[in-house]
Amino acid sequence: MDATAETNPAGSAEAIPPSWREALAPVLATREARRLGGWLKTEEAAGKRIYPPRGHRLRAFELTPLDEVRVVILGQDPYHGAGQAHGLAFSVQDGVRMPPSLVNIYKELATDCGVSPPASGNLDHWARQGVLLLNNSLTVQEGQAGSHQNKGWDAITDAAVAAVAARPEPCVFLLWGNHAKKKAMRVPGLASSHHLVLTAPHPSPLSAHAGFFGCRHFSQANAFLEAHGRGTVDW
């Protein structure tokens, strides 16, 4: 078995997708990553419900290979309600009521690009077009937002962001809220790189009116990608 599968904290049933293995192998081999894997197993053995369920925790990497990333959108934690989280930041499964932040994302998209709000909150179609929808922590305990912060996921997802930033192809980083901005700041030289870094308040109802609405990040991202020969995203 590949070493990255053996040490993968997401669970033995999930292997790191091939395109990400070289970038993530060093951090997955650390004591902290192994400790995270053991801690998650202990939590599940104790009967705690962890979201997303096994088989979905690496979905952002599975749907968006490293060499196909064009846009990075950073979230904080998976949704902590039953049936919501499925491995993509801000996304929910088909048939699940849209969380307020996603509703506001769709509102801005409609204003910015004239896209009618979809009936589903499933963002698989973004991910398959090279939009990396990455949460800082890839798991959370049911009903407890932030419960898996500072448990070891940060180093793994930091390595993923750094791997995208190190690629020669220009990408767009959409940083919504202070948490996303702080995470991006941990990547050396990102702000002064050949990538486009756009910042705005978080799309939650508490802050969307403070500058997320009207940020026009979706059209700016497409304009940048098209100007650099990377096509556009069909939002």
Tab-separated table of C-alpha atoms in Angstrom, residues 13-202:
chain	number	residue	atom	x	y	z
A	13	ALA	CA	-10.640	3.476	3.075
A	14	GLU	CA	-9.501	6.677	1.381
A	15	ALA	CA	-6.243	7.033	-0.503
A	16	ILE	CA	-4.728	10.373	-1.377
A	17	PRO	CA	-5.541	11.013	-5.055
A	18	PRO	CA	-2.454	10.488	-7.240
A	19	SER	CA	-2.038	14.114	-8.353
A	20	TRP	CA	-1.748	15.289	-4.726
A	21	ARG	CA	0.457	12.533	-3.319
A	22	GLU	CA	3.846	14.099	-3.949
A	23	ALA	CA	2.751	17.445	-2.496
A	24	LEU	CA	1.107	15.985	0.602
A	25	ALA	CA	3.358	12.991	1.314
A	26	PRO	CA	5.860	14.893	3.513
A	27	VAL	CA	3.212	16.334	5.835
A	28	LEU	CA	1.234	13.082	5.944
A	29	ALA	CA	4.369	11.285	7.123
A	30	THR	CA	4.715	13.516	10.191
A	31	ARG	CA	3.931	12.484	13.736
A	32	GLU	CA	1.173	15.121	13.852
A	33	ALA	CA	-0.663	13.561	10.893
A	34	ARG	CA	-0.435	10.090	12.398
A	35	ARG	CA	-1.684	11.477	15.689
A	36	LEU	CA	-4.650	13.067	13.886
A	37	GLY	CA	-5.537	9.741	12.305
A	38	GLY	CA	-5.402	7.972	15.640
A	39	TRP	CA	-7.444	10.671	17.327
A	40	LEU	CA	-10.191	10.462	14.702
A	41	LYS	CA	-10.390	6.691	15.118
A	42	THR	CA	-10.676	7.115	18.884
A	43	GLU	CA	-13.437	9.705	18.511
A	44	GLU	CA	-15.427	7.463	16.176
A	45	ALA	CA	-14.893	4.438	18.426
A	46	ALA	CA	-16.330	6.476	21.293
A	47	GLY	CA	-19.540	6.895	19.292
A	48	LYS	CA	-19.036	10.487	18.207
A	49	ARG	CA	-20.517	11.291	14.814
A	50	ILE	CA	-17.955	12.849	12.479
A	51	TYR	CA	-18.786	14.760	9.295
A	52	PRO	CA	-18.323	14.291	6.463
A	53	PRO	CA	-18.471	10.499	6.731
A	54	ARG	CA	-15.593	8.319	5.630
A	55	GLY	CA	-15.363	8.170	1.868
A	56	HIS	CA	-16.057	11.902	1.440
A	57	ARG	CA	-13.315	13.601	3.442
A	58	LEU	CA	-10.889	13.946	0.526
A	59	ARG	CA	-13.497	14.817	-2.092
A	60	ALA	CA	-11.981	18.245	-2.813
A	61	PHE	CA	-8.741	16.538	-3.834
A	62	GLU	CA	-10.532	13.781	-5.734
A	63	LEU	CA	-12.648	16.095	-7.896
A	64	THR	CA	-9.943	18.724	-8.440
A	65	PRO	CA	-6.526	17.302	-9.357
A	66	LEU	CA	-3.590	19.523	-8.455
A	67	ASP	CA	-2.580	20.107	-12.068
A	68	GLU	CA	-6.122	21.225	-12.948
A	69	VAL	CA	-6.653	23.791	-10.173
A	70	ARG	CA	-7.636	27.200	-11.529
A	71	VAL	CA	-9.433	28.755	-8.548
A	72	VAL	CA	-9.035	28.169	-4.801
A	73	ILE	CA	-11.885	28.969	-2.384
A	74	LEU	CA	-11.042	28.436	1.272
A	75	GLY	CA	-13.565	27.499	3.926
A	76	GLN	CA	-13.118	26.902	7.637
A	77	ASP	CA	-14.941	23.722	8.722
A	78	PRO	CA	-17.307	21.224	7.129
A	79	TYR	CA	-20.968	21.775	7.923
A	80	HIS	CA	-21.781	20.031	11.193
A	81	GLY	CA	-25.416	19.078	10.532
A	82	ALA	CA	-26.595	15.636	9.449
A	83	GLY	CA	-26.406	15.040	5.702
A	84	GLN	CA	-24.823	18.379	4.831
A	85	ALA	CA	-21.054	18.025	4.452
A	86	HIS	CA	-19.653	15.960	1.616
A	87	GLY	CA	-16.060	17.139	1.370
A	88	LEU	CA	-16.330	20.452	-0.485
A	89	ALA	CA	-16.187	23.849	1.232
A	90	PHE	CA	-19.535	25.706	1.207
A	91	SER	CA	-21.220	22.846	-0.681
A	92	VAL	CA	-24.073	20.610	0.481
A	93	GLN	CA	-25.459	17.434	-0.984
A	94	ASP	CA	-28.394	17.426	-3.384
A	95	GLY	CA	-31.727	17.804	-1.631
A	96	VAL	CA	-30.234	19.470	1.450
A	97	ARG	CA	-31.414	22.934	2.415
A	98	MET	CA	-28.840	25.555	1.460
A	99	PRO	CA	-26.955	27.148	4.373
A	100	PRO	CA	-27.160	30.961	4.596
A	101	SER	CA	-23.568	31.516	3.421
A	102	LEU	CA	-24.172	29.532	0.247
A	103	VAL	CA	-27.410	31.417	-0.365
A	104	ASN	CA	-25.398	34.649	-0.227
A	105	ILE	CA	-22.734	33.245	-2.526
A	106	TYR	CA	-25.444	32.499	-5.078
A	107	LYS	CA	-26.884	35.997	-4.629
A	108	GLU	CA	-23.533	37.595	-5.404
A	109	LEU	CA	-23.047	35.275	-8.353
A	110	ALA	CA	-26.426	36.331	-9.750
A	111	THR	CA	-25.581	40.024	-9.369
A	112	ASP	CA	-22.067	39.625	-10.715
A	113	CYS	CA	-22.560	37.215	-13.607
A	114	GLY	CA	-26.316	37.001	-14.112
A	115	VAL	CA	-26.386	33.351	-13.056
A	116	SER	CA	-29.796	32.314	-11.748
A	117	PRO	CA	-29.498	30.715	-8.297
A	118	PRO	CA	-29.397	26.934	-8.784
A	119	ALA	CA	-31.921	24.712	-7.051
A	120	SER	CA	-29.150	22.620	-5.521
A	121	GLY	CA	-26.304	23.616	-3.217
A	122	ASN	CA	-24.067	20.860	-4.570
A	123	LEU	CA	-20.906	22.465	-5.985
A	124	ASP	CA	-19.460	19.345	-7.607
A	125	HIS	CA	-19.684	21.076	-10.981
A	126	TRP	CA	-17.367	23.844	-9.752
A	127	ALA	CA	-14.869	21.347	-8.379
A	128	ARG	CA	-14.789	19.390	-11.642
A	129	GLN	CA	-13.853	22.615	-13.457
A	130	GLY	CA	-10.766	23.215	-11.360
A	131	VAL	CA	-12.248	25.106	-8.402
A	132	LEU	CA	-10.587	23.736	-5.265
A	133	LEU	CA	-13.187	24.032	-2.500
A	134	LEU	CA	-10.960	23.383	0.481
A	135	ASN	CA	-11.837	23.633	4.157
A	136	ASN	CA	-9.102	24.293	6.692
A	137	SER	CA	-10.268	21.272	8.713
A	138	LEU	CA	-11.580	18.323	6.744
A	139	THR	CA	-13.695	16.894	9.558
A	140	VAL	CA	-15.933	18.153	12.360
A	141	GLN	CA	-18.012	16.618	15.159
A	142	GLU	CA	-21.769	16.707	14.754
A	143	GLY	CA	-23.254	19.915	16.114
A	144	GLN	CA	-19.926	21.392	17.188
A	145	ALA	CA	-18.474	23.946	14.803
A	146	GLY	CA	-14.701	24.242	15.031
A	147	SER	CA	-14.381	21.062	17.082
A	148	HIS	CA	-11.557	19.665	14.923
A	149	GLN	CA	-9.497	22.828	14.675
A	150	ASN	CA	-5.899	22.594	15.898
A	151	LYS	CA	-5.953	18.814	15.640
A	152	GLY	CA	-3.543	18.559	12.711
A	153	TRP	CA	-5.604	19.286	9.611
A	154	ASP	CA	-4.131	22.790	9.286
A	155	ALA	CA	-0.698	21.552	8.247
A	156	ILE	CA	-2.183	19.227	5.635
A	157	THR	CA	-4.444	21.800	4.021
A	158	ASP	CA	-1.712	24.459	4.282
A	159	ALA	CA	0.497	22.125	2.250
A	160	ALA	CA	-2.231	21.775	-0.353
A	161	VAL	CA	-2.601	25.557	-0.718
A	162	ALA	CA	1.178	25.938	-0.922
A	163	ALA	CA	1.319	23.278	-3.641
A	164	VAL	CA	-1.133	25.255	-5.768
A	165	ALA	CA	0.748	28.501	-5.134
A	166	ALA	CA	4.016	26.857	-6.222
A	167	ARG	CA	2.680	25.877	-9.628
A	168	PRO	CA	3.654	28.024	-12.627
A	169	GLU	CA	0.117	28.254	-13.993
A	170	PRO	CA	-1.680	31.405	-12.782
A	171	CYS	CA	-4.559	30.673	-10.418
A	172	VAL	CA	-7.129	32.748	-8.553
A	173	PHE	CA	-7.394	32.647	-4.763
A	174	LEU	CA	-10.741	33.835	-3.375
A	175	LEU	CA	-10.302	34.636	0.300
A	176	TRP	CA	-13.580	35.300	2.085
A	177	GLY	CA	-13.279	36.275	5.723
A	178	ASN	CA	-10.371	36.642	8.115
A	179	HIS	CA	-9.862	32.931	8.543
A	180	ALA	CA	-9.208	32.398	4.837
A	181	LYS	CA	-6.954	35.446	4.685
A	182	LYS	CA	-4.857	34.222	7.609
A	183	LYS	CA	-4.504	30.789	6.053
A	184	ALA	CA	-3.299	32.264	2.766
A	185	MET	CA	-0.850	34.485	4.623
A	186	ARG	CA	0.919	31.339	5.808
A	187	VAL	CA	1.890	30.632	2.195
A	188	PRO	CA	5.205	32.455	1.545
A	189	GLY	CA	5.044	35.019	-1.236
A	190	LEU	CA	1.479	34.297	-2.330
A	191	ALA	CA	0.408	37.950	-2.279
A	192	SER	CA	3.331	38.985	-4.507
A	193	SER	CA	3.142	36.009	-6.854
A	194	HIS	CA	1.843	35.577	-10.396
A	195	HIS	CA	-1.528	34.502	-9.019
A	196	LEU	CA	-4.567	36.715	-8.470
A	197	VAL	CA	-5.530	37.028	-4.794
A	198	LEU	CA	-8.947	38.566	-4.090
A	199	THR	CA	-10.245	39.242	-0.588
A	200	ALA	CA	-13.684	40.063	0.813
A	201	PRO	CA	-15.683	39.627	4.013
A	202	HIS	CA	-17.170	36.203	4.661
